[in-house]
CSV table of C-alpha atoms in Angstrom, one decimal:
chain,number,residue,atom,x,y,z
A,1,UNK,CA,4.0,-20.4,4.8
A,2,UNK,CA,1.1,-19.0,3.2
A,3,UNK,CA,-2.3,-20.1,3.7
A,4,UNK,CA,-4.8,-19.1,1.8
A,5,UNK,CA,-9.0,-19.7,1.7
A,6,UNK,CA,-11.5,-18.7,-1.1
A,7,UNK,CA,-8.9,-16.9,-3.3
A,8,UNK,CA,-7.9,-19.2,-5.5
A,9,UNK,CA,-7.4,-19.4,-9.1
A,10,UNK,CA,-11.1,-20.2,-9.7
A,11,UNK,CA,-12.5,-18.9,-7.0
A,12,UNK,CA,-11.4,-15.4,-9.0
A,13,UNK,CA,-13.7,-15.8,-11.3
A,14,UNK,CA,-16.5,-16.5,-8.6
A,15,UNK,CA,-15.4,-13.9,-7.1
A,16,UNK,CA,-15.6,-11.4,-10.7
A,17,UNK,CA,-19.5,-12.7,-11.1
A,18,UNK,CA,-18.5,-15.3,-13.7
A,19,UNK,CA,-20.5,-17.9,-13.9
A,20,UNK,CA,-22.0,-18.2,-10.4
A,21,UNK,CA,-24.6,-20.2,-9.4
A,22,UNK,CA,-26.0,-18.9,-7.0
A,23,UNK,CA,-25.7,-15.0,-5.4
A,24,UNK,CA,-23.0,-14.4,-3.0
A,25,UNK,CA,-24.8,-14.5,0.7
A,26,UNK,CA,-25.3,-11.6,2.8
A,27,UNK,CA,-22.8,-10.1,4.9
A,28,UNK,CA,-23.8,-11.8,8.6
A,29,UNK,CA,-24.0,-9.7,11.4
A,30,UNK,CA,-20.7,-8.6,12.8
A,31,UNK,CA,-21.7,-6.8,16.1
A,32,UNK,CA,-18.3,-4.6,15.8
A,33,UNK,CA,-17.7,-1.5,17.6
A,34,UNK,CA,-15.3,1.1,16.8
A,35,UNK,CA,-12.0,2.4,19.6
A,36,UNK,CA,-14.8,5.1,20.1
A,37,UNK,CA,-17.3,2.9,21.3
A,38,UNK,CA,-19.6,3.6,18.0
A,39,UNK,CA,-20.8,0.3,16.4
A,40,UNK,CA,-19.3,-0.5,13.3
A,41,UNK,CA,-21.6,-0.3,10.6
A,42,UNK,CA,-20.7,-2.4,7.5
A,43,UNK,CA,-24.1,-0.8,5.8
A,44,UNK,CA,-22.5,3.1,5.6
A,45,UNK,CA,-19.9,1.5,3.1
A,46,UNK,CA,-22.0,0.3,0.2
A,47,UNK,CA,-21.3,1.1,-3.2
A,48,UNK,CA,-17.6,0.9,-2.3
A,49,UNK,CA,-16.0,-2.5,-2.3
A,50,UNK,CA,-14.7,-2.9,1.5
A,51,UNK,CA,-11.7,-5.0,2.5
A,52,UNK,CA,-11.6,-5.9,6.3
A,53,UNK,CA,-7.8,-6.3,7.4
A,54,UNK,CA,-7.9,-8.5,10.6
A,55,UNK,CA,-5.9,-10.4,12.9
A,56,UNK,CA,-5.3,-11.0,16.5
A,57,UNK,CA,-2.8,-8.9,18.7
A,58,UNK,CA,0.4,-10.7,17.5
A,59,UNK,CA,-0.5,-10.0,13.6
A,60,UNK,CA,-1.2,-6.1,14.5
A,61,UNK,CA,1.7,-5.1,12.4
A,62,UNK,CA,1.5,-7.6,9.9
A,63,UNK,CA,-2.2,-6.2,9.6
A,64,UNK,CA,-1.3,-2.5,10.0
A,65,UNK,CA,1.5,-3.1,6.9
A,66,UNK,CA,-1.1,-4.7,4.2
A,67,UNK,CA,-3.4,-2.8,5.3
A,68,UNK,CA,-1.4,0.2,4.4
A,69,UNK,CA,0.1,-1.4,1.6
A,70,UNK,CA,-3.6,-2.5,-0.3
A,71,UNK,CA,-5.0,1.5,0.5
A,72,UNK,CA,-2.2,2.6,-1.2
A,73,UNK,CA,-3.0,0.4,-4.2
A,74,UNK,CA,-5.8,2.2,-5.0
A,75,UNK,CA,-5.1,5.8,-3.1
A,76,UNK,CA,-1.6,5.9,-4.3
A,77,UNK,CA,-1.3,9.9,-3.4
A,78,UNK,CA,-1.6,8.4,0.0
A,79,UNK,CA,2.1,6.6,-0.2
A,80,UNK,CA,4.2,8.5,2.7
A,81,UNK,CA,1.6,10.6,4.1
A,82,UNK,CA,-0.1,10.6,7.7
A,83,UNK,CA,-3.0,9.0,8.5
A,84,UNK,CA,-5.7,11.5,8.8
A,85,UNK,CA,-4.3,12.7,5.3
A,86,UNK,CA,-3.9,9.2,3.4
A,87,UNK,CA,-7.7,8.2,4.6
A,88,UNK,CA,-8.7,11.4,2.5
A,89,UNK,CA,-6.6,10.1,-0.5
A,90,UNK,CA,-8.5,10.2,-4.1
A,91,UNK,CA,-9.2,7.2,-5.7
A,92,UNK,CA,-7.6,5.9,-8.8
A,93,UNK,CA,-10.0,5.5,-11.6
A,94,UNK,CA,-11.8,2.8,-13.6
A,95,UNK,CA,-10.9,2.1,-17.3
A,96,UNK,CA,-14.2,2.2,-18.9
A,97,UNK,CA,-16.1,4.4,-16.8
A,98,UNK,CA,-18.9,5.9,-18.6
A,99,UNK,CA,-18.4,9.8,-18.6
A,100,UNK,CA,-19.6,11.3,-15.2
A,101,UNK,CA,-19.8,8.2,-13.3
A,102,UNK,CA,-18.3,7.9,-10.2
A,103,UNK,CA,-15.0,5.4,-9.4
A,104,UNK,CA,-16.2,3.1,-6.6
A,105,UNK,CA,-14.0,3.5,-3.9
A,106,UNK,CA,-11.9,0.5,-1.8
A,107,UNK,CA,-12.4,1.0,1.7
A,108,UNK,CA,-9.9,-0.9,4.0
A,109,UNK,CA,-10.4,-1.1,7.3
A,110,UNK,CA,-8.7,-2.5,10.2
A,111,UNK,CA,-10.2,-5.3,12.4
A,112,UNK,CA,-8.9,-5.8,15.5
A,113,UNK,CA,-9.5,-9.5,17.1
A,114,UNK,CA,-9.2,-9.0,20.6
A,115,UNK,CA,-11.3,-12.0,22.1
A,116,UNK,CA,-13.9,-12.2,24.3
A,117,UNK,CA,-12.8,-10.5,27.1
A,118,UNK,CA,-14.7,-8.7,30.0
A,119,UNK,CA,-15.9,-5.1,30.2
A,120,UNK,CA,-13.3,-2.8,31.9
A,121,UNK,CA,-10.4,-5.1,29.6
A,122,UNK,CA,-12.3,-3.8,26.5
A,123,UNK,CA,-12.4,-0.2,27.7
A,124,UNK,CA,-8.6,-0.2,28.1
A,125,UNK,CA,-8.4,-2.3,24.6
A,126,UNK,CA,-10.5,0.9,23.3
A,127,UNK,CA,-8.1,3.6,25.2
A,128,UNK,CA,-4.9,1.7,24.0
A,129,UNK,CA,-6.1,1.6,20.4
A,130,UNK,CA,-7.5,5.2,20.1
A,131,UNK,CA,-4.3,6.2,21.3
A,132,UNK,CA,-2.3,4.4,19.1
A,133,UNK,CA,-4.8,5.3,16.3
A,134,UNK,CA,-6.8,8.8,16.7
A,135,UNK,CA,-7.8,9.2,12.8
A,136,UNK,CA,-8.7,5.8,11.5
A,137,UNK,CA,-11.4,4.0,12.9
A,138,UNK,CA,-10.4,0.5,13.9
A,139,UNK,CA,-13.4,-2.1,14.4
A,140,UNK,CA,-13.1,-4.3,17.5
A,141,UNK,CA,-14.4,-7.7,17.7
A,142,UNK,CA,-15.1,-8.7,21.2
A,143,UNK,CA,-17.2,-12.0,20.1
A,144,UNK,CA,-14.6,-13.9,17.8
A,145,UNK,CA,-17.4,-12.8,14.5
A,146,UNK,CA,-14.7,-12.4,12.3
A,147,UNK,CA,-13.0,-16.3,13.3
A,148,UNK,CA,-16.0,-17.5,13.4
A,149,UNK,CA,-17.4,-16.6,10.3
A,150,UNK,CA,-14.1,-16.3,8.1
A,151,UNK,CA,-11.3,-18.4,9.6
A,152,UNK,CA,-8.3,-17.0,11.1
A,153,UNK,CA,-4.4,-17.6,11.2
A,154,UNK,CA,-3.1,-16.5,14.5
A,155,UNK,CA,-0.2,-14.3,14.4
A,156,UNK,CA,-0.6,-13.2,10.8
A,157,UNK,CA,-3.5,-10.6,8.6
A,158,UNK,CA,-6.0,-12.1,7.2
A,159,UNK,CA,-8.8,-10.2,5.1
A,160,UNK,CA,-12.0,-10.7,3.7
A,161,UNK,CA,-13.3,-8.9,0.4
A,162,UNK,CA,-16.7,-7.6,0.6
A,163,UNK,CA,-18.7,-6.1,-2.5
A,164,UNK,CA,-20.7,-3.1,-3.2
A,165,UNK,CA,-23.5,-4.6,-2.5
A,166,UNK,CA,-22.0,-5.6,1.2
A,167,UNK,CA,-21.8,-9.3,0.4
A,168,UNK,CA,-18.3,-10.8,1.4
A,169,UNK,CA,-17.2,-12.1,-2.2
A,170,UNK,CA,-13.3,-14.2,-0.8
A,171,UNK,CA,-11.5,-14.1,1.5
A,172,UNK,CA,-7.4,-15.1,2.9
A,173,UNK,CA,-6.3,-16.4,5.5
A,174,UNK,CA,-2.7,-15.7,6.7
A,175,UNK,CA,0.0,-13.8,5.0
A,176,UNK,CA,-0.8,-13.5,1.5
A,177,UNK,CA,2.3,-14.4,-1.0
A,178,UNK,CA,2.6,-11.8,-4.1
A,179,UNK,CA,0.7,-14.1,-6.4
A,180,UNK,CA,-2.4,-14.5,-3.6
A,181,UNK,CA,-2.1,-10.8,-3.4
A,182,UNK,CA,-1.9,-10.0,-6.9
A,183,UNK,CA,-5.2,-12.1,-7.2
A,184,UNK,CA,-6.7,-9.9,-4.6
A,185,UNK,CA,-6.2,-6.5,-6.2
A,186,UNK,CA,-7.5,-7.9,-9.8
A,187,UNK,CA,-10.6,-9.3,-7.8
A,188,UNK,CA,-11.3,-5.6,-5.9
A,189,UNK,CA,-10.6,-4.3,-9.8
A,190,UNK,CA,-13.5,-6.6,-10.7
A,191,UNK,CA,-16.1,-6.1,-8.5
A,192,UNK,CA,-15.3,-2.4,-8.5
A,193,UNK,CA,-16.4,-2.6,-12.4
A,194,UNK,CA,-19.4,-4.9,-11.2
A,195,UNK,CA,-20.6,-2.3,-9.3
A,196,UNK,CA,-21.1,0.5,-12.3
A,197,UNK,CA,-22.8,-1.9,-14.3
């Protein structure tokens, strides 16, 4: 069953900029660290609009699948190829681009929810993942940030869309149906145009 948070049918057009309120709030602090042991750094990603694909150790393929699946939305040369090549993918464009502006890129990025666990543990988590993973960086959150602040469905991906501006603008939790998922990709679409305005 799909269970789904802050993407809904309205929340899209929240989401878009339409009629809101009130500005979306900052991106909270994180304190992520990459399988290299370098902090994660949410701030080196504006200007493109950021997905975070997350999930505990039982939804590491589920993850690992949309994650693949939502880069090759918008890096479609990627489709089949390995993953230091894919990550270097061009992006597609963006219908009504002025002439010489720049597409803003989507930037997914794997979030691995390991727990709180003690020191040596997150040194082997690190080895294990670096291993499995030498050319994409993979955040690691050691603190339960991304539960905390986002929800999380056990066992299944969950993601959170953030903006150019780094604020999270939705997010889903649990497996996304196509509909959910569909919603998604016209939401990145619109916050991508958002951000050459």
């Amino acid at each position: 069953m799909t269970r789904t948070t802050g993407l809904t049918a309205a929340a899209l057009v929240v989401l878009a900029g339409v009629g809101v309120a009130q500005p979306p709030a900052a991106l909270p602090d994180l304190a992520l660290e990459d399988q290299f042991d370098r902090k994660a750094d949410p701030a080196a990603y504006r200007g493109s609009v950021v997905i975070l694909v997350y999930g505990d150790r039982r939804g590491t393929d589920a993850c690992k699948a949309l994650g693949e699946q939502l880069h090759v939305c918008w890096h479609p040369t990627a489709k089949g190829q390995p993953a230091a090549k894919a990550k270097a993918a061009p992006v597609v464009g963006l219908d009504g681009l002025a002439p010489g502006k720049a597409a803003p890129d989507v930037k997914v990025i794997p979030v691995a929810c390991c727990g709180k666990v003690p020191g040596p543990i997150r040194g082997v988590i690190r080895t294990q993942i670096a291993r499995g993973a030498p050319d994409v960086p993979v955040w690691l959150d050691f603190t339960d940030a991304m539960k905390t602040h986002f929800g999380l469905t056990a066992g299944e991906p969950n993601l959170v869309v953030i903006d150019a501006a780094g604020r999270p603008r939705g997010k889903v939790n649990g497996a996304p149906d196509q509909a959910t998922l569909d919603g998604v990709m016209r939401t990145v679409q619109q916050l991508r145009a958002e951000a050459v305005k």
